[in-house]
Structures are given as structure tokens and as C-alpha cells.
Amino acid sequence: MKPVKRPKKDPANLTMSAQHPEAQHSRTIRPDLQLIADMIDDGSRVLDIGCGDGLLLSYLVEEKGVIGRGMELSQEGVNASVTQGLSVVQGDADSDLNTYPEGGFDYVVLSKTLQATRDPRAVLRQLVRIGSYAVVSFPNFGYWRIRLSLMFNGRMPDTPLLPEPWYETPNIHLCTIRDFVELCMACGVVIEEAYTVGAALRPRPIRSLHTANLCGQDGVFLLRKA
Amino acid sequence: MTGTAPKSPDLLRSLPGHRVELGDEGPLALDCGETLEQFAIAYQTYGELNADKSNAILVCHALTGDQFASETHPLTGKPGWWEVMIGPGRPLDTERYFVICSNVLGGCLGSTGPKEVNPATGKAWGLDFPFITISDMVHAQKRLMDHLGIDRLFAVVGGSMGGMQVLEWASKFPERIGAAVPIATAPYHSAQNIAFHEVGRQAIMADPDWDEGRYQDSGKIPRRGLAVARMTAHVTYLSEQALHRKFGRRLQNRGELSYGLEADFQVESYLRYQGASFVERFDANSYLYITRAMDYFDLGADFSGVLANAFRGSPVRFCVISFTSDWLFPTPEARKIVHALNAATADVSFVEIESDKGHDAFLLNEPEFHETLNGFLNGFAEQLGLPTADLKPLPSEDGTSDAGRIS
């Protein structure tokens, strides 16, 4: 399957839409999810890995007419999704992505799940194999509050995005935005678009890696295979 | 009806429900190479078919199930095997859907099988009946749908062997079905499951009353062999936790061990009862034929060993369901189906339901299972413009507490 033709979007418009989702859509979702949704073309084929209870997926299906599939590890999440009529399978990103064919989807979404996988590098390669494009978001461990927390408290961070104590967090492979960009380069993955989502949950296109790495709470990337 | 049509025993004539003679539109070619010129399918329906015939759900029964899915069973007097699932406000809501359940080809409750009369000899078919497969059963069901004038089923749903039929439907007639729900099933019958079936068959064939399959001619029934087959199979339908909870090591009607071979333990007494009551409602030769049909099931083998090819380009919406404590059709078997569907980028949902009730969980009151199935069917109904509805809670005692009636 050839990559879908994807007109370059104006980051300003994209950011506006993310701030004011109701301006375009009847439903509203979290700004970080809205940012992801805005990256995805209407009517495309989307696989949402780690789709939780199907919040983003149901939005994409209902508001953007995508052909949506999901994968989720937790039984509660899968059951919640299927019960609301979404097509979601119980599965593990680390072991089950190889069951999907190359180019099987236009977009593969991995929202705040990469850091919970055993082998993020292998998962990243699978994403760009299965999808013409991959959308990946993750909490940025280089964010200044996390740096300060570690510097002054000497403890692993306890933030709304990373709420569990270190011994029971599912996040086993945390990284910074800089780490992620370097991993993409090492894996031959092309970064098409890159954003940070800050404390005010306002998405900003990444222009300076240094600033993004310090000030971004989350990183959101649109990727494709080289 | 034609003059050469097999005659039914009086008992079957008196069974409630529908029975249709098929074959006038052409003989049924079986996988074994033989053909059935005429054959009968007994079926039961629940709910009303809508004007555009878009609300029909075919329910496929398991190994020893039958067409009486949701009513008092005419032979046993017990509730139908899927009464928890079929009815107003239940996942297969009879206020919205038209539910059809047919007795499979090779069965013994009105459909043509080894118990019926062979028109060529005037005697019961016995082992002269051609060996049938899951695919043959589905082809017979398709003839029934043609007869009913239903071009496209809203969904095909079934557990265990019923799930095999669902997979076969989706693979062979994808244009004839909207959704497929294979439950507690597998893409092929495993060596372990074939082994259990073989134990059951050997028990039947070792019974002197089996008489090389001609027991009907002499008016006998291989009761002991069939009961042992059922007892063995029944254990595989439960789980260690379910057996422990139900029986533990409790003694049956006694304070101490007999130091003999009487049924000292409750579990022994229970199994003996299960075996004895099964003999009253099921035919030994049918058991041999239908277990064989399950053993032969290997959907991927029909597609050069690549299961995904069975679903390539499929327009069908799938919902695969398994249960955590099912060791007869464990979750890894369901995952094989899911992975094949993924490889074909089919529209698939997959849920593993937490249950300690073993394989039989699909027959029982498992609210999470029912919610999932209802949600899945609602999602599809909405897409087709059919009405949707929430589940109504089941009565607390619905006659379903007896784990493992019919699997």
C-alpha cells in the first residue's frame, strides 16, 4: 500500500483547532488527543494501539469517519470499547504487532503507550511498517518540572502524568524528547511533524529541540518510514 | 416432501418446532465425496423477522446441543441451553432480532443423521450414514436460509463447535452474513481435544450394546459407553476451580468412605447423573459422527495452511470471545483466530472474559460476557439502522446455576 497523500497542514491552524475543538467538531476531547485527531485524515484507516477505553478511537470513528481498529492490553479497556461498538482486540504491543500486515493502515496511533512497552525500538519499527504514518505521543522526561523534582527531592517524579510510585509504574522505558528524536534517527524513521504539549495543554510545533525538551510536558510526533 | 424422504420416528414427529425437507433444489455434496439427495433440518425460531429480513441471527449449537435454545426442552423438561442469552432484553433480544437455531446435519433431534431411516434400506442409517464435516453442517444451514428467504444474516453466533460453524460461515459465505461471533472456540481441533473425543468414541464402541453401530435394529442403546463418553467430556467442560467450588472432596449421602467402588464422592455421583441423563436425550452414533466432524475441523488447511487467507478481504465484522479458565478451547486458540483476522486487516474485536467456570462459561450467566456481546451487536445494529437496547438484568435464579448442561 502506498502512503496516503497527506497535504501539509498549517501548524497555526492545527494549533487553533486543537485549542478550540468545538469550532470544528460537535464533540470535545482532551487537547492532546485533539492534536492527534487533527493529524489524521477523514475517512482513513486507523489502528489505535493502547486505545484504553476507546476515547480517541470513538472520536475518530464518529467525527472523522475513519475505519478504526484498536488494541488494548487491559481487559477493562477492551470490554469498555467493544461494549460501545468499537472494534478493539485485547493484545500486547510488544508481541502482537507482527500479526498486522505491512501497510495495513494509513495511520497507526500510539498515544502514551511507548514508555510502557518492553522494547520501544521494536515497537517503533512496527508502527512505521504497519502504518503509512505513525502518530506517537509520550510524556517527556526532560520536562523542567521532572528535572527539578529529581534535582531537589532526589526522588522519582510524582506528577499527574506519571502518578504511580516508581515500584508500580507501568512506564518502564521513559525517555526525553531528545532521546526519542535520536531513536527515530537511529531507526531510519522520518519525523514529519513534531509538537509539544505544555502545562496549559496547548500544542506547539517544535522549532528548537532544546526548548521543547525542557518545556514540553508531552511530545507528539507524526512519523513515517524513510 | 417426496416418497423417498427419510421417515422420522414417532418421537421426532411429535417434537415442537419446524422441520423442513431439503434437497429438491439439488443434492448436498459432502466433503467425504458422497451426496445426500434429500435431507431434513429441524429448527426453532424466536422473535419476528422484520420486513426487509435484515434482523435474523443464526445461533449455532455445540456438540450435544440442539435447536431448543430458548424454551423448555421437550425431552428433558429443562430450560433451553441458551435461555440466558436469547429473549426480551437479553443479548440476542427477541424484541429486536429474529433468532434461528437449527439442529445440525448429523444430529439426532429431527435433522438427518445416523439415527434416521436410510431410504435405500428402510432401516436406520447407522454407520452407513456418510461422515460429515463442520463445512457440511454449514452448507445445510445455508440451504435452510435459502428456504427461509434470508439472503443476509445480521449475525451468526455460536460457542465451541458452534463457534467452528461461525468461522466456517464467515469464511465460505462472507457475503451472506453481517457479523460473526465465534465464542470459546478454535480455528482447528487440537490434538488434546481429538484425544478426548477418541476416549469417548472408544467407550461407545466398546459397549457390547453398540453392536457395530446397528443397535437401533435390535432396539438396544449403548447406554454404558455413551454415559462414559459424556462423563469424560463433561470434565473437560468444567474447570478445576468450578469442580472444587461445586464439590470439593465432599462425600455423597454418607459420613465415611465405603472402601469400595460406590459413588463415595459428590463429584462421582454428579458425573454418573450427567452420563445417565445424557443417554436419554442423545444418540450414540450421532455422538461418534459429530465428534468426528469437530476432529476434522481445520479451517486454515482449506486455505493452504494460511488461516488469514480464510478471511482475506472479508466484509464481516468479527467479535471473538474466550474465557480465562477454558482449558478445552483456551485463549491462545482464540488468539490464533484474532491474529489471522489482523493479518487480513479484518474488522475484529476480541475479548477474553474473566471466569472460573471453564469452557461452560459461555452457557452461563456471565454478565461481562453478555454486556460485551450486547455492545458489539448494538454497535453493528446502529450501523445498519436497526434498533438498539440495553440489557435487562437476569432474574437472580434463572435455572442456570447447574454448570454444564449442554456443551
XYZ file of C-alpha atoms in Angstrom:
633
model
C 0.000 0.000 0.000
C 1.309 3.413 -0.938
C 1.394 6.125 1.687
C -1.743 8.224 1.673
C -1.357 11.664 0.164
C -1.242 13.982 3.048
C -1.457 17.718 2.402
C 0.830 19.628 4.717
C -1.226 21.364 7.337
C -0.611 24.850 8.559
C 0.649 24.440 12.123
C -1.105 27.652 13.138
C -4.487 26.322 12.056
C -3.777 22.987 13.612
C -2.939 24.612 16.900
C -6.031 26.770 16.745
C -8.216 23.760 16.090
C -6.594 21.964 18.978
C -7.367 24.856 21.253
C -10.896 25.233 20.032
C -12.109 21.828 19.049
C -15.750 22.845 19.316
C -15.123 25.264 16.478
C -14.819 22.286 14.100
C -16.401 19.305 15.813
C -19.537 18.718 17.818
C -17.642 16.777 20.472
C -14.687 17.869 22.541
C -11.788 15.735 23.705
C -8.592 16.441 25.593
C -6.377 18.892 23.669
C -3.536 16.361 23.356
C -5.938 13.844 21.800
C -7.433 16.602 19.645
C -3.945 17.326 18.334
C -3.577 13.663 17.332
C -7.070 13.610 15.795
C -6.239 16.708 13.726
C -3.218 14.933 12.253
C -5.434 12.159 10.884
C -7.262 12.491 7.573
C -11.007 11.957 7.436
C -12.051 8.504 6.288
C -8.593 6.951 6.652
C -7.786 3.551 8.161
C -6.534 3.929 11.712
C -5.109 1.453 14.215
C -5.011 2.859 17.762
C -2.590 0.854 19.886
C -3.139 1.106 23.622
C -6.532 2.665 22.970
C -7.646 2.473 26.612
C -11.398 2.732 26.865
C -11.640 3.932 23.256
C -11.929 7.685 23.863
C -9.825 8.780 20.891
C -10.970 5.914 18.679
C -14.667 6.639 19.140
C -13.994 10.302 18.389
C -12.141 9.404 15.199
C -14.877 6.999 14.084
C -17.779 9.296 14.857
C -16.343 12.701 13.980
C -13.827 11.887 11.265
C -15.418 8.826 9.686
C -12.254 6.771 9.980
C -12.214 2.989 9.681
C -10.981 2.419 13.202
C -9.409 -0.548 14.951
C -7.934 -0.665 18.407
C -5.626 -2.777 20.512
C -5.563 -2.634 24.281
C -3.836 -4.665 26.975
C -6.314 -4.248 29.826
C -9.483 -6.293 29.809
C -11.472 -3.395 31.286
C -10.386 -1.132 28.440
C -11.187 -3.699 25.750
C -14.562 -4.532 27.232
C -15.464 -0.852 27.568
C -14.514 -0.276 23.928
C -16.304 -3.307 22.478
C -19.388 -2.627 24.582
C -19.671 0.774 22.915
C -19.426 -0.829 19.486
C -15.747 -0.194 18.691
C -13.571 -2.836 17.028
C -10.899 -3.467 19.610
C -8.806 -6.548 20.319
C -7.105 -7.499 23.523
C -3.420 -7.601 22.726
C 0.109 -6.592 23.660
C 2.037 -4.059 21.564
C 5.256 -5.920 22.347
C 4.082 -9.268 20.988
C 1.099 -8.791 18.694
C 2.064 -6.046 16.233
C 3.788 -8.559 13.983
C 0.359 -10.059 13.227
C -0.630 -6.962 11.209
C 0.433 -6.754 7.558
C 2.811 -4.147 6.168
C 0.943 -1.010 5.137
C -2.295 -2.369 6.551
C -3.309 1.052 7.889
C -2.977 4.683 6.866
C -2.247 5.760 10.446
C -1.099 3.841 13.492
C -1.550 5.749 16.752
C 0.458 5.046 19.865
C -0.727 7.513 22.463
C 1.207 7.499 25.766
C 1.988 3.814 25.460
C 5.548 3.674 24.068
C 7.068 4.162 27.521
C 5.165 1.117 28.814
C 6.486 -1.287 26.162
C 9.323 -3.742 26.755
C 11.079 -2.932 23.506
C 10.198 0.604 22.336
C 12.627 0.417 19.432
C 10.996 -2.722 18.002
C 7.548 -1.218 18.560
C 8.571 1.975 16.746
C 9.754 -0.042 13.757
C 6.487 -1.993 13.743
C 4.462 1.238 13.790
C 6.020 2.608 10.615
C 5.850 -0.836 9.000
C 2.099 -1.254 9.618
C 1.064 2.345 9.023
C 1.863 4.724 6.183
C 2.116 7.183 9.059
C 2.527 6.705 12.789
C 1.426 9.162 15.451
C 3.330 8.739 18.707
C 2.881 10.690 21.908
C 4.716 10.189 25.200
C 5.476 12.016 28.445
C 8.740 13.941 28.163
C 11.128 13.013 30.968
C 13.234 16.050 30.133
C 10.394 18.386 31.198
C 11.729 21.013 33.609
C 9.389 20.084 36.484
C 10.601 16.484 36.354
C 14.226 17.667 36.225
C 13.637 19.953 39.224
C 11.779 17.276 41.140
C 14.665 14.878 40.725
C 17.256 17.563 41.496
C 15.636 18.951 44.646
C 13.755 15.978 46.038
C 16.078 13.251 44.861
C 13.032 11.142 44.133
C 11.328 9.737 41.050
C 8.696 12.178 39.806
C 5.147 12.186 41.060
C 3.153 14.225 38.542
C -0.382 13.982 37.170
C 1.055 12.334 34.045
C 3.324 9.986 35.998
C 1.235 9.369 39.107
C 2.330 5.896 40.196
C 5.298 5.361 42.550
C 8.420 4.009 40.841
C 7.841 0.437 42.012
C 4.442 0.028 40.435
C 4.529 2.274 37.391
C 3.758 0.591 34.046
C 6.206 3.079 32.490
C 9.415 1.106 32.228
C 11.131 2.888 29.337
C 10.798 6.588 29.971
C 12.605 8.947 27.633
C 13.022 12.617 26.780
C 12.010 14.308 23.556
C 15.695 14.447 22.605
C 16.072 10.710 23.277
C 13.087 9.988 21.089
C 14.313 12.134 18.208
C 17.668 10.349 18.354
C 15.938 6.958 18.380
C 13.948 7.914 15.278
C 17.162 8.920 13.519
C 18.865 5.684 14.541
C 15.898 3.625 13.283
C 15.600 5.478 9.977
C 12.223 6.903 10.939
C 11.321 10.247 9.363
C 9.749 12.900 11.588
C 7.094 14.652 9.509
C 5.649 16.852 12.222
C 6.555 17.376 15.879
C 4.735 19.143 18.704
C 4.961 19.589 22.403
C 2.041 19.893 24.720
C 2.831 22.096 27.695
C 1.420 22.572 31.145
C -1.534 24.517 29.728
C -2.093 21.575 27.346
C -1.524 23.934 24.432
C 0.170 22.220 21.490
C 3.179 23.980 19.955
C 5.150 22.922 16.886
C 8.710 22.035 17.888
C 11.198 24.534 16.455
C 14.008 24.259 18.978
C 14.768 20.783 20.254
C 16.463 22.241 23.317
C 13.429 24.323 24.311
C 10.973 21.560 23.512
C 12.938 19.093 25.592
C 12.919 21.443 28.570
C 9.437 22.955 28.309
C 7.303 20.226 26.747
C 5.267 18.082 29.069
C 4.416 15.652 26.245
C 5.889 15.086 22.817
C 3.572 14.332 19.892
C 5.152 13.155 16.621
C 3.938 12.279 13.157
C 6.325 9.720 11.688
C 6.858 7.620 8.590
C 9.308 5.084 7.325
C 12.265 6.505 5.422
C -41.714 -33.932 0.794
C -41.059 -36.811 -1.550
C -41.758 -40.509 -1.303
C -38.095 -41.302 -0.774
C -37.670 -38.881 2.097
C -36.401 -40.484 5.289
C -39.109 -41.204 7.796
C -38.851 -39.829 11.261
C -39.518 -41.874 14.383
C -42.767 -41.021 16.125
C -40.942 -39.145 18.837
C -39.411 -36.755 16.349
C -42.735 -36.243 14.598
C -44.162 -35.036 17.878
C -41.332 -32.581 18.555
C -42.440 -28.955 18.568
C -40.953 -26.505 16.074
C -40.153 -26.680 12.390
C -38.688 -29.418 10.257
C -38.033 -28.897 6.584
C -37.113 -31.389 3.861
C -34.339 -30.016 1.649
C -32.576 -31.346 -1.422
C -35.188 -30.654 -4.122
C -33.017 -27.741 -5.243
C -30.145 -30.197 -5.755
C -28.315 -32.844 -3.730
C -25.964 -31.776 -0.942
C -22.375 -32.653 -1.887
C -20.465 -33.658 1.231
C -16.743 -33.228 1.918
C -16.328 -37.020 2.150
C -17.276 -37.317 -1.532
C -20.786 -38.666 -1.043
C -24.017 -36.753 -1.610
C -27.301 -36.529 0.246
C -30.209 -36.449 -2.222
C -32.742 -35.455 0.410
C -32.157 -34.321 3.936
C -34.160 -32.743 6.713
C -33.229 -29.887 9.046
C -35.159 -29.292 12.250
C -35.064 -25.722 13.519
C -36.600 -23.370 16.002
C -37.146 -19.611 15.772
C -37.617 -16.867 18.341
C -38.791 -13.298 17.689
C -40.092 -11.840 14.431
C -38.399 -11.426 11.073
C -38.647 -7.753 10.052
C -39.997 -6.553 6.709
C -36.654 -6.309 4.921
C -35.378 -9.526 6.540
C -32.349 -7.752 7.970
C -32.629 -8.772 11.633
C -32.009 -12.533 11.500
C -29.392 -14.066 13.781
C -28.344 -17.670 13.290
C -27.351 -19.415 16.514
C -25.081 -22.439 16.034
C -25.206 -25.059 18.769
C -22.373 -27.017 20.350
C -21.567 -30.746 20.176
C -24.598 -32.096 22.023
C -26.839 -29.049 21.784
C -29.948 -28.826 19.647
C -32.474 -26.417 18.190
C -34.246 -25.843 21.500
C -32.052 -22.921 22.532
C -34.551 -20.822 24.452
C -37.571 -22.739 25.654
C -38.416 -25.677 27.865
C -36.741 -28.659 26.248
C -39.375 -31.153 25.042
C -37.346 -34.199 26.125
C -35.617 -33.066 29.294
C -38.127 -30.522 30.612
C -35.168 -28.227 31.406
C -34.670 -24.679 30.117
C -33.148 -24.280 26.651
C -29.342 -24.344 26.521
C -29.049 -20.599 25.771
C -32.052 -19.258 27.614
C -29.755 -16.764 29.402
C -28.779 -15.325 26.028
C -31.990 -15.344 23.977
C -35.121 -13.428 24.961
C -36.504 -9.935 25.550
C -33.801 -7.634 26.958
C -31.064 -10.268 26.531
C -28.071 -10.027 24.188
C -29.979 -11.880 21.444
C -33.011 -9.706 22.056
C -36.118 -11.338 20.594
C -37.892 -7.993 20.602
C -35.364 -6.772 18.021
C -33.887 -9.849 16.368
C -35.240 -12.934 14.656
C -33.221 -15.794 16.164
C -32.915 -19.072 14.262
C -31.346 -22.203 15.754
C -31.148 -25.378 13.686
C -30.271 -28.897 14.706
C -27.045 -29.703 12.825
C -26.791 -32.181 9.991
C -25.834 -35.468 11.666
C -27.752 -34.528 14.804
C -30.415 -36.642 16.441
C -33.309 -34.316 17.145
C -35.031 -34.035 13.798
C -32.186 -33.241 11.377
C -30.966 -36.018 9.123
C -28.333 -38.107 10.850
C -27.328 -41.719 11.574
C -30.420 -42.228 13.727
C -32.772 -41.504 10.810
C -34.071 -44.058 8.343
C -31.923 -44.674 5.251
C -34.379 -44.514 2.329
C -32.296 -47.107 0.451
C -32.680 -49.809 3.110
C -35.691 -48.765 5.156
C -33.556 -49.174 8.291
C -31.688 -46.657 10.421
C -28.596 -45.277 8.669
C -26.230 -46.242 11.484
C -22.651 -46.302 10.238
C -23.866 -46.268 6.622
C -24.545 -42.563 7.101
C -21.827 -40.593 5.296
C -19.283 -38.869 7.531
C -19.950 -35.168 7.689
C -17.856 -32.094 8.465
C -18.442 -28.697 10.028
C -18.481 -27.317 6.486
C -21.252 -29.789 5.517
C -23.274 -28.636 8.527
C -22.878 -25.017 7.402
C -23.819 -25.822 3.804
C -27.001 -27.475 5.134
C -27.708 -24.362 7.244
C -27.222 -22.199 4.182
C -29.863 -24.283 2.377
C -32.155 -23.596 5.313
C -31.528 -19.836 4.993
C -32.299 -20.069 1.269
C -35.506 -21.880 2.164
C -36.419 -19.128 4.641
C -35.658 -16.481 2.009
C -32.979 -14.833 4.152
C -30.269 -13.545 1.826
C -28.116 -11.997 4.505
C -27.950 -12.834 8.197
C -27.433 -9.941 10.580
C -25.112 -12.187 12.585
C -24.020 -15.775 13.119
C -23.262 -16.587 16.746
C -22.096 -19.763 18.442
C -19.831 -21.312 21.076
C -17.495 -24.311 20.970
C -18.496 -26.399 17.908
C -20.999 -23.619 17.216
C -18.016 -21.261 17.004
C -16.418 -23.526 14.407
C -19.599 -23.193 12.333
C -19.443 -19.407 12.749
C -15.863 -19.359 11.400
C -16.890 -21.617 8.536
C -19.829 -19.330 7.684
C -17.560 -16.267 7.703
C -15.006 -17.969 5.517
C -17.291 -19.707 2.985
C -20.238 -17.287 2.789
C -18.930 -13.861 3.881
C -21.438 -12.106 1.630
C -24.312 -13.857 3.389
C -23.534 -12.606 6.925
C -23.003 -9.233 8.579
C -21.295 -10.137 11.830
C -19.635 -13.288 13.153
C -19.268 -14.105 16.846
C -17.126 -17.192 17.450
C -17.097 -17.936 21.191
C -14.868 -20.328 23.171
C -13.626 -21.957 20.001
C -10.553 -22.591 17.838
C -9.509 -22.479 14.169
C -8.770 -26.229 14.350
C -9.444 -29.024 16.781
C -6.318 -29.597 18.854
C -4.591 -32.949 19.359
C -5.626 -32.870 23.020
C -9.269 -32.370 22.056
C -9.120 -35.125 19.432
C -7.638 -37.347 22.139
C -10.556 -36.696 24.491
C -13.024 -37.379 21.698
C -11.285 -40.642 20.900
C -11.658 -41.777 24.525
C -15.387 -41.088 24.275
C -15.771 -42.886 20.963
C -13.835 -45.906 22.194
C -16.099 -46.074 25.252
C -19.173 -46.181 22.996
C -17.698 -48.701 20.590
C -16.533 -50.944 23.451
C -20.114 -51.254 24.719
C -21.489 -54.643 23.517
C -24.888 -52.976 23.044
C -23.377 -50.691 20.401
C -23.493 -53.716 18.081
C -21.202 -52.265 15.386
C -23.492 -49.244 15.170
C -26.620 -51.332 14.399
C -28.108 -51.088 17.886
C -31.300 -49.448 16.644
C -32.163 -52.523 14.549
C -32.135 -54.637 17.704
C -33.798 -51.958 19.846
C -30.788 -51.545 22.128
C -28.900 -48.448 23.293
C -25.189 -48.492 24.227
C -26.012 -46.749 27.494
C -22.855 -47.525 29.419
C -20.476 -46.496 26.666
C -22.350 -43.298 25.853
C -22.582 -42.381 29.538
C -18.816 -42.839 29.988
C -18.180 -40.723 26.875
C -20.343 -37.981 28.346
C -18.677 -38.186 31.760
C -15.216 -37.794 30.247
C -16.311 -34.930 28.056
C -18.138 -33.249 30.899
C -14.955 -32.958 32.953
C -13.329 -31.080 30.084
C -16.178 -28.539 30.073
C -15.545 -27.525 33.683
C -12.508 -26.107 35.422
C -10.588 -27.193 38.491
C -11.956 -24.156 40.376
C -15.546 -24.899 39.330
C -15.263 -28.545 40.365
C -13.666 -27.590 43.659
C -16.294 -24.962 44.429
C -19.161 -27.246 43.481
C -17.952 -30.490 45.083
C -14.543 -30.311 46.742
C -13.944 -33.727 48.322
C -17.397 -33.830 49.891
C -18.962 -37.249 50.304
C -22.325 -38.191 48.800
C -25.031 -39.230 51.284
C -22.569 -40.828 53.671
C -20.376 -39.975 56.621
C -17.377 -42.121 55.770
C -15.620 -43.817 52.874
C -17.114 -47.116 51.669
C -13.768 -48.699 50.848
C -15.466 -49.891 47.672
C -16.372 -48.641 44.227
C -19.644 -46.966 45.070
C -20.003 -43.253 44.366
C -18.461 -42.062 47.646
C -17.773 -38.532 46.410
C -20.332 -35.984 45.289
C -18.378 -35.388 42.095
C -18.701 -39.070 41.166
C -22.420 -39.039 41.798
C -22.757 -35.867 39.728
C -20.890 -37.333 36.775
C -22.905 -40.556 36.906
C -26.084 -38.474 36.809
C -24.771 -36.424 33.881
C -23.903 -39.613 31.986
C -27.229 -41.310 32.685
C -29.390 -38.318 31.773
C -27.410 -37.712 28.573
C -28.235 -41.205 27.305
C -31.928 -40.331 27.437
C -31.603 -37.422 25.035
C -28.701 -38.175 22.715
C -27.883 -40.804 20.128
C -24.597 -42.720 20.374
C -23.937 -42.802 16.633
C -24.644 -39.073 16.349
C -22.033 -38.586 19.079
C -19.496 -40.548 17.010
C -20.265 -38.573 13.857
C -20.331 -35.117 15.374
C -17.144 -35.585 17.424
C -15.502 -36.729 14.190
C -16.732 -33.605 12.399
C -15.095 -31.489 15.111
C -11.862 -33.510 14.910
C -11.684 -32.905 11.168
C -12.142 -29.150 11.549
C -9.070 -27.217 10.394
C -10.084 -24.002 8.677
C -6.538 -22.987 7.721
C -5.955 -26.315 5.956
C -8.645 -25.334 3.428
C -6.504 -22.285 2.609
C -3.057 -23.829 2.059
C -2.377 -23.709 5.779
C -2.640 -19.908 5.937
C -5.583 -19.141 8.211
C -5.539 -15.431 7.302
C -6.473 -16.387 3.733
C -9.789 -17.675 5.075
C -10.676 -14.065 5.913
C -8.870 -12.084 3.199
C -10.976 -9.110 2.101
C -13.799 -10.145 4.416
C -16.571 -7.560 4.893
C -17.699 -9.388 8.052
C -17.470 -7.765 11.496
C -15.956 -10.256 13.930
C -16.181 -10.463 17.698
C -14.019 -13.262 19.110
C -14.643 -14.169 22.750
C -12.742 -16.531 25.064
C -12.812 -17.345 28.784
C -9.808 -17.374 31.108
C -10.450 -20.805 32.689
C -11.444 -22.628 29.474
C -8.826 -25.354 29.026
C -10.691 -27.129 26.216
C -10.598 -24.074 23.928
C -8.095 -21.849 25.735
C -7.471 -18.193 24.917
C -4.311 -18.873 22.835
C -6.577 -20.751 20.383
C -8.844 -17.701 20.134
C -5.771 -15.514 19.631
C -4.817 -17.592 16.582
C -8.138 -16.568 15.040
C -7.590 -12.930 16.033
C -4.057 -12.844 14.639
C -5.278 -14.293 11.339
C -8.015 -11.661 11.220
C -5.419 -8.960 11.994
C -3.239 -10.231 9.174
C -6.242 -9.905 6.853
C -6.971 -6.440 8.358
C -10.477 -7.684 9.051
C -12.850 -5.793 11.328
C -12.262 -7.648 14.576
C -12.950 -7.258 18.261
C -11.539 -9.713 20.765
C -12.410 -10.030 24.421
C -11.140 -12.505 26.986
C -13.704 -12.783 29.765
C -12.500 -13.428 33.311
C -14.363 -16.515 34.538
C -13.548 -19.538 36.678
C -16.314 -21.656 35.144
C -14.254 -23.294 32.398
C -15.482 -23.968 28.871
C -19.114 -23.987 30.008
C -18.872 -20.289 30.912
C -20.346 -19.434 27.516
C -23.593 -21.159 28.530
C -23.875 -19.471 31.903
C -24.832 -16.165 33.407
C -21.578 -14.218 32.924
C -22.693 -10.555 32.963
C -19.470 -9.203 31.423
C -19.784 -11.640 28.519
C -23.405 -10.660 27.961
C -22.593 -6.930 28.132
C -19.808 -7.350 25.607
C -21.925 -9.285 23.148
C -24.814 -6.855 23.545
C -22.499 -3.895 22.989
C -20.973 -5.465 19.910
C -24.358 -6.316 18.359
C -25.731 -2.868 19.290
C -22.782 -1.219 17.550
C -23.498 -3.166 14.391
C -27.274 -2.683 14.642
C -26.749 1.067 14.880
C -24.630 0.954 11.741
C -27.420 -0.860 9.871
C -30.176 1.347 11.249
C -31.693 -1.410 13.397
C -32.948 -0.625 16.912
C -30.545 -0.907 19.851
C -31.269 -1.607 23.512
C -29.570 -2.069 26.859
C -29.645 -5.406 28.653
C -32.267 -6.119 31.257
C -30.909 -7.789 34.376
C -31.477 -11.529 34.501
C -33.563 -12.922 37.348
C -31.234 -13.975 40.157
C -32.189 -17.640 39.797
C -32.624 -18.391 36.145
C -32.197 -22.130 36.279
C -28.655 -21.702 35.038
C -26.735 -22.438 38.195
C -26.223 -26.052 37.159
C -22.878 -25.672 35.419
C -22.516 -27.546 32.194
C -25.851 -28.783 30.992
C -25.082 -29.000 27.314
C -21.724 -28.322 25.773
